[in-house]
Amino acid sequence: MKQIYFDNAATTKIDERVLKEMLSYFNEKFGNASSVHEKGREAREAMEKARKIIAKSINAKKSEIYFTSGGTESNNWALKGLFFENYPEKNHIITTKVDHDCVLNTCKWLETQGAEVTYLDVDEEGFVNLEQLKNSITEKTIIVSVIHGNNEIGTIQDLEAIGKICREKNVLLHTDACQSFTKVPIDVKKQNLDLVTLNAHKIHGPKGVGAIYIREGIRITPFFHGGGHERKMRSGTENITGIVGFGKAVDVANKKDIEKMKILRDKLIDGILKIENVRLNGPMGNKRLCNNINVSFNNIEGEAIGGYLEQRGIMTSTGSACASHSLESSHVLKAIRLSPIQSNSSIRISISKFTTDEEVDYFLKTLPGIVKKLRRLSPLS
Amino acid sequence: MKYSKKVMQEFLYPKNMGEIKNPDGVGKIGNPICGDVMWIYIKVGKNKNKEEIIKDIKFKTFGCAAAIATSSMITQLAKGKKLKDAKKITRNDIFDSLKGLPSIKMHCSNLASDALKKAIEDYEKKKNEV
Ligand SMILES: Cc1ncc(COP(=O)(O)O)c(C=O)c1O
Ligand code: FES
């Protein structure tokens, strides 16, 4: 059976051009970027090339980009690094109720270390309340950390407006841009960003590699101590193959793919909303990530829908409690005020630049029958 | 988390789904942990020895794959059984017939055995009322 991969918010298939670029760094050019000989130089040059591409893509300087093991590490470093740099003079962190678990659980842990954390509310579409943000900033505030493109419901926050507030109030702004990177313009100067978390595996690059942009002059405690790599900020022999792949993935990303995804996304949304009693979670149009669709189907359970879709070769994901490890429903869907039942009846469909019109048609042809069958089985309908 | 082949089969091709018109007993159970809901309908009849048995049984479930599979399984286990034996069906019986369930899904099988018990109790209550 043909497989249709609609879970690109979880991870993406590596682009062939990226893979090709990486391969020789496994064997021929296996050097350690710290070595002074030819092999080392080769690796170092490849790494600096990637750094340059990534820096340029967000209008930063090369020296402001640090490579890490991915989004989780970058987010952990941003929050813990700034907290320990500023504690105990300052101890307040502001984030949102719709940030990724690796931000929220870092904040929860920092609370055990003396941090005070404010979790900002969002509106029904997932947008941060800017007034509440303004009013939450105190003299003790170290940093505001806001997810740029939401991984569950696709909401794109207005970073420029948030950046302006943070600049006026003189606090730092960090954004987790794992989902939005290369899909939504990021300009650290225009948007007043002080720290930005990026990773490769959401953009057809390899897993286990990411980066963080840290504005020049910001004092932050290193996360890993050791041999002094990455200008003494992040020790550990650099993951050259990963970094090379990351750079190439950014290099090959292009606007045409975004436009294509938007069209397919909207075709999917329109088609799904033709089914009765379905609601779209998150905003419509340009404030939504070009690859994200999240919908709740009245009276049927997300995991069950996902299971039937998979039987037809379609891989999606669910925000439903029943499918998660904890049996707690999604904190994001709760934050946009879905009832537990509504949030349990949601699925996320996330496409990529490789998604085709035929795949979309097949999905739209398959879904209504599944919904009908499960609704017939449901005591709620 | 991975489901057994048997669970997938019962989930994708559930038996005895739907409702019974004018049932003799109904058991409605909600799962406090995950918010899921299961209804079981029974029709009671008698066997040759004039003992009460579950003549027909159907279910409706709002829940995960495991909840649907356990619903389907319990209706098959209960169908034709004497009431007093059907009441004794435990989550372990369901677990075994399904060739296992992921540990986080064990509560889904509670849902099924509780719903069946409740349906039988409902029948007995109504019977005693008349
Ligand atoms: C918004 C967001 N932040 C962070 C992460 C974690 O990134 P990584 O898997 O590279 O650690 C992810 C994806 O898993 C994500 O979607
Ligand atoms: S019934 Fe909800 S997790 Fe199974």
mmCIF file with all atom_site columns, C-alpha atoms in Angstrom, chain A residues 285-367:
data_model
loop_
_atom_site.group_PDB
_atom_site.id
_atom_site.type_symbol
_atom_site.label_atom_id
_atom_site.label_alt_id
_atom_site.label_comp_id
_atom_site.label_asym_id
_atom_site.label_entity_id
_atom_site.label_seq_id
_atom_site.pdbx_PDB_ins_code
_atom_site.Cartn_x
_atom_site.Cartn_y
_atom_site.Cartn_z
_atom_site.occupancy
_atom_site.B_iso_or_equiv
_atom_site.pdbx_formal_charge
_atom_site.auth_seq_id
_atom_site.auth_comp_id
_atom_site.auth_asym_id
_atom_site.auth_atom_id
_atom_site.pdbx_PDB_model_num
ATOM 1  C CA . GLY A 1 285 ? -4.608  32.215 6.339  1.00 0.00 ? 285 GLY A CA 1
ATOM 2  C CA . ASN A 1 286 ? -1.219  33.834 6.632  1.00 0.00 ? 286 ASN A CA 1
ATOM 3  C CA . LYS A 1 287 ? -1.029  33.647 10.404 1.00 0.00 ? 287 LYS A CA 1
ATOM 4  C CA . ARG A 1 288 ? -1.001  29.857 10.186 1.00 0.00 ? 288 ARG A CA 1
ATOM 5  C CA . LEU A 1 289 ? 2.056   27.728 9.407  1.00 0.00 ? 289 LEU A CA 1
ATOM 6  C CA . CYS A 1 290 ? 1.950   26.678 5.765  1.00 0.00 ? 290 CYS A CA 1
ATOM 7  C CA . ASN A 1 291 ? 2.136   22.984 6.648  1.00 0.00 ? 291 ASN A CA 1
ATOM 8  C CA . ASN A 1 292 ? -0.196  22.658 9.642  1.00 0.00 ? 292 ASN A CA 1
ATOM 9  C CA . ILE A 1 293 ? -3.801  21.537 9.906  1.00 0.00 ? 293 ILE A CA 1
ATOM 10 C CA . ASN A 1 294 ? -5.457  20.680 13.200 1.00 0.00 ? 294 ASN A CA 1
ATOM 11 C CA . VAL A 1 295 ? -9.108  19.722 13.397 1.00 0.00 ? 295 VAL A CA 1
ATOM 12 C CA . SER A 1 296 ? -11.550 18.391 15.978 1.00 0.00 ? 296 SER A CA 1
ATOM 13 C CA . PHE A 1 297 ? -14.305 16.012 14.914 1.00 0.00 ? 297 PHE A CA 1
ATOM 14 C CA . ASN A 1 298 ? -17.319 16.035 17.176 1.00 0.00 ? 298 ASN A CA 1
ATOM 15 C CA . ASN A 1 299 ? -17.995 12.828 19.065 1.00 0.00 ? 299 ASN A CA 1
ATOM 16 C CA . ILE A 1 300 ? -15.138 10.693 17.831 1.00 0.00 ? 300 ILE A CA 1
ATOM 17 C CA . GLU A 1 301 ? -11.753 10.081 19.268 1.00 0.00 ? 301 GLU A CA 1
ATOM 18 C CA . GLY A 1 302 ? -8.563  11.295 17.600 1.00 0.00 ? 302 GLY A CA 1
ATOM 19 C CA . GLU A 1 303 ? -6.556  8.157  18.183 1.00 0.00 ? 303 GLU A CA 1
ATOM 20 C CA . ALA A 1 304 ? -9.306  6.084  16.626 1.00 0.00 ? 304 ALA A CA 1
ATOM 21 C CA . ILE A 1 305 ? -9.382  8.309  13.534 1.00 0.00 ? 305 ILE A CA 1
ATOM 22 C CA . GLY A 1 306 ? -5.603  8.090  13.317 1.00 0.00 ? 306 GLY A CA 1
ATOM 23 C CA . GLY A 1 307 ? -5.760  4.300  13.535 1.00 0.00 ? 307 GLY A CA 1
ATOM 24 C CA . TYR A 1 308 ? -8.267  4.016  10.702 1.00 0.00 ? 308 TYR A CA 1
ATOM 25 C CA . LEU A 1 309 ? -6.286  6.481  8.594  1.00 0.00 ? 309 LEU A CA 1
ATOM 26 C CA . GLU A 1 310 ? -3.170  4.451  9.124  1.00 0.00 ? 310 GLU A CA 1
ATOM 27 C CA . GLN A 1 311 ? -4.971  1.370  7.921  1.00 0.00 ? 311 GLN A CA 1
ATOM 28 C CA . ARG A 1 312 ? -5.340  3.273  4.641  1.00 0.00 ? 312 ARG A CA 1
ATOM 29 C CA . GLY A 1 313 ? -1.668  4.199  4.661  1.00 0.00 ? 313 GLY A CA 1
ATOM 30 C CA . ILE A 1 314 ? -2.034  7.734  5.979  1.00 0.00 ? 314 ILE A CA 1
ATOM 31 C CA . MET A 1 315 ? 0.131   8.770  8.907  1.00 0.00 ? 315 MET A CA 1
ATOM 32 C CA . THR A 1 316 ? -1.109  11.646 11.053 1.00 0.00 ? 316 THR A CA 1
ATOM 33 C CA . SER A 1 317 ? -0.812  12.502 14.697 1.00 0.00 ? 317 SER A CA 1
ATOM 34 C CA . THR A 1 318 ? -3.209  13.330 17.452 1.00 0.00 ? 318 THR A CA 1
ATOM 35 C CA . GLY A 1 319 ? -3.458  15.718 20.328 1.00 0.00 ? 319 GLY A CA 1
ATOM 36 C CA . SER A 1 320 ? -5.680  13.278 22.088 1.00 0.00 ? 320 SER A CA 1
ATOM 37 C CA . ALA A 1 321 ? -4.999  12.152 25.588 1.00 0.00 ? 321 ALA A CA 1
ATOM 38 C CA . CYS A 1 322 ? -5.551  8.538  24.690 1.00 0.00 ? 322 CYS A CA 1
ATOM 39 C CA . ALA A 1 323 ? -2.591  8.486  22.353 1.00 0.00 ? 323 ALA A CA 1
ATOM 40 C CA . SER A 1 324 ? -0.118  10.230 24.584 1.00 0.00 ? 324 SER A CA 1
ATOM 41 C CA . HIS A 1 325 ? 2.127   8.729  27.199 1.00 0.00 ? 325 HIS A CA 1
ATOM 42 C CA . SER A 1 326 ? 0.430   10.497 30.060 1.00 0.00 ? 326 SER A CA 1
ATOM 43 C CA . LEU A 1 327 ? -3.242  10.289 29.082 1.00 0.00 ? 327 LEU A CA 1
ATOM 44 C CA . GLU A 1 328 ? -3.415  14.023 29.659 1.00 0.00 ? 328 GLU A CA 1
ATOM 45 C CA . SER A 1 329 ? -4.858  15.955 26.783 1.00 0.00 ? 329 SER A CA 1
ATOM 46 C CA . SER A 1 330 ? -2.822  18.485 24.899 1.00 0.00 ? 330 SER A CA 1
ATOM 47 C CA . HIS A 1 331 ? -1.918  21.582 26.892 1.00 0.00 ? 331 HIS A CA 1
ATOM 48 C CA . VAL A 1 332 ? -2.150  23.639 23.703 1.00 0.00 ? 332 VAL A CA 1
ATOM 49 C CA . LEU A 1 333 ? -5.726  22.619 22.906 1.00 0.00 ? 333 LEU A CA 1
ATOM 50 C CA . LYS A 1 334 ? -6.651  23.238 26.523 1.00 0.00 ? 334 LYS A CA 1
ATOM 51 C CA . ALA A 1 335 ? -5.106  26.705 26.326 1.00 0.00 ? 335 ALA A CA 1
ATOM 52 C CA . ILE A 1 336 ? -7.303  27.590 23.345 1.00 0.00 ? 336 ILE A CA 1
ATOM 53 C CA . ARG A 1 337 ? -10.247 26.487 25.513 1.00 0.00 ? 337 ARG A CA 1
ATOM 54 C CA . LEU A 1 338 ? -11.196 23.210 23.939 1.00 0.00 ? 338 LEU A CA 1
ATOM 55 C CA . SER A 1 339 ? -13.063 20.880 26.282 1.00 0.00 ? 339 SER A CA 1
ATOM 56 C CA . PRO A 1 340 ? -11.278 17.615 27.106 1.00 0.00 ? 340 PRO A CA 1
ATOM 57 C CA . ILE A 1 341 ? -13.660 15.792 24.754 1.00 0.00 ? 341 ILE A CA 1
ATOM 58 C CA . GLN A 1 342 ? -13.025 18.227 21.905 1.00 0.00 ? 342 GLN A CA 1
ATOM 59 C CA . SER A 1 343 ? -9.320  18.024 22.394 1.00 0.00 ? 343 SER A CA 1
ATOM 60 C CA . ASN A 1 344 ? -9.477  14.226 22.491 1.00 0.00 ? 344 ASN A CA 1
ATOM 61 C CA . SER A 1 345 ? -11.239 14.301 19.162 1.00 0.00 ? 345 SER A CA 1
ATOM 62 C CA . SER A 1 346 ? -8.557  16.194 17.316 1.00 0.00 ? 346 SER A CA 1
ATOM 63 C CA . ILE A 1 347 ? -5.961  15.169 14.788 1.00 0.00 ? 347 ILE A CA 1
ATOM 64 C CA . ARG A 1 348 ? -3.025  17.041 13.319 1.00 0.00 ? 348 ARG A CA 1
ATOM 65 C CA . ILE A 1 349 ? -2.171  16.776 9.658  1.00 0.00 ? 349 ILE A CA 1
ATOM 66 C CA . SER A 1 350 ? 1.180   18.286 8.755  1.00 0.00 ? 350 SER A CA 1
ATOM 67 C CA . ILE A 1 351 ? 2.346   18.337 5.170  1.00 0.00 ? 351 ILE A CA 1
ATOM 68 C CA . SER A 1 352 ? 5.705   19.090 3.558  1.00 0.00 ? 352 SER A CA 1
ATOM 69 C CA . LYS A 1 353 ? 7.189   20.297 0.316  1.00 0.00 ? 353 LYS A CA 1
ATOM 70 C CA . PHE A 1 354 ? 7.018   16.688 -0.849 1.00 0.00 ? 354 PHE A CA 1
ATOM 71 C CA . THR A 1 355 ? 3.239   16.475 -0.400 1.00 0.00 ? 355 THR A CA 1
ATOM 72 C CA . THR A 1 356 ? 1.389   16.049 -3.689 1.00 0.00 ? 356 THR A CA 1
ATOM 73 C CA . ASP A 1 357 ? -2.025  16.996 -4.938 1.00 0.00 ? 357 ASP A CA 1
ATOM 74 C CA . GLU A 1 358 ? -2.835  13.272 -5.387 1.00 0.00 ? 358 GLU A CA 1
ATOM 75 C CA . GLU A 1 359 ? -2.054  12.589 -1.735 1.00 0.00 ? 359 GLU A CA 1
ATOM 76 C CA . VAL A 1 360 ? -4.358  15.391 -0.686 1.00 0.00 ? 360 VAL A CA 1
ATOM 77 C CA . ASP A 1 361 ? -7.139  14.058 -2.917 1.00 0.00 ? 361 ASP A CA 1
ATOM 78 C CA . TYR A 1 362 ? -6.721  10.537 -1.586 1.00 0.00 ? 362 TYR A CA 1
ATOM 79 C CA . PHE A 1 363 ? -6.897  11.833 1.970  1.00 0.00 ? 363 PHE A CA 1
ATOM 80 C CA . LEU A 1 364 ? -10.018 13.872 1.306  1.00 0.00 ? 364 LEU A CA 1
ATOM 81 C CA . LYS A 1 365 ? -11.642 10.885 -0.347 1.00 0.00 ? 365 LYS A CA 1
ATOM 82 C CA . THR A 1 366 ? -10.761 8.556  2.526  1.00 0.00 ? 366 THR A CA 1
ATOM 83 C CA . LEU A 1 367 ? -11.589 10.671 5.557  1.00 0.00 ? 367 LEU A CA 1
#
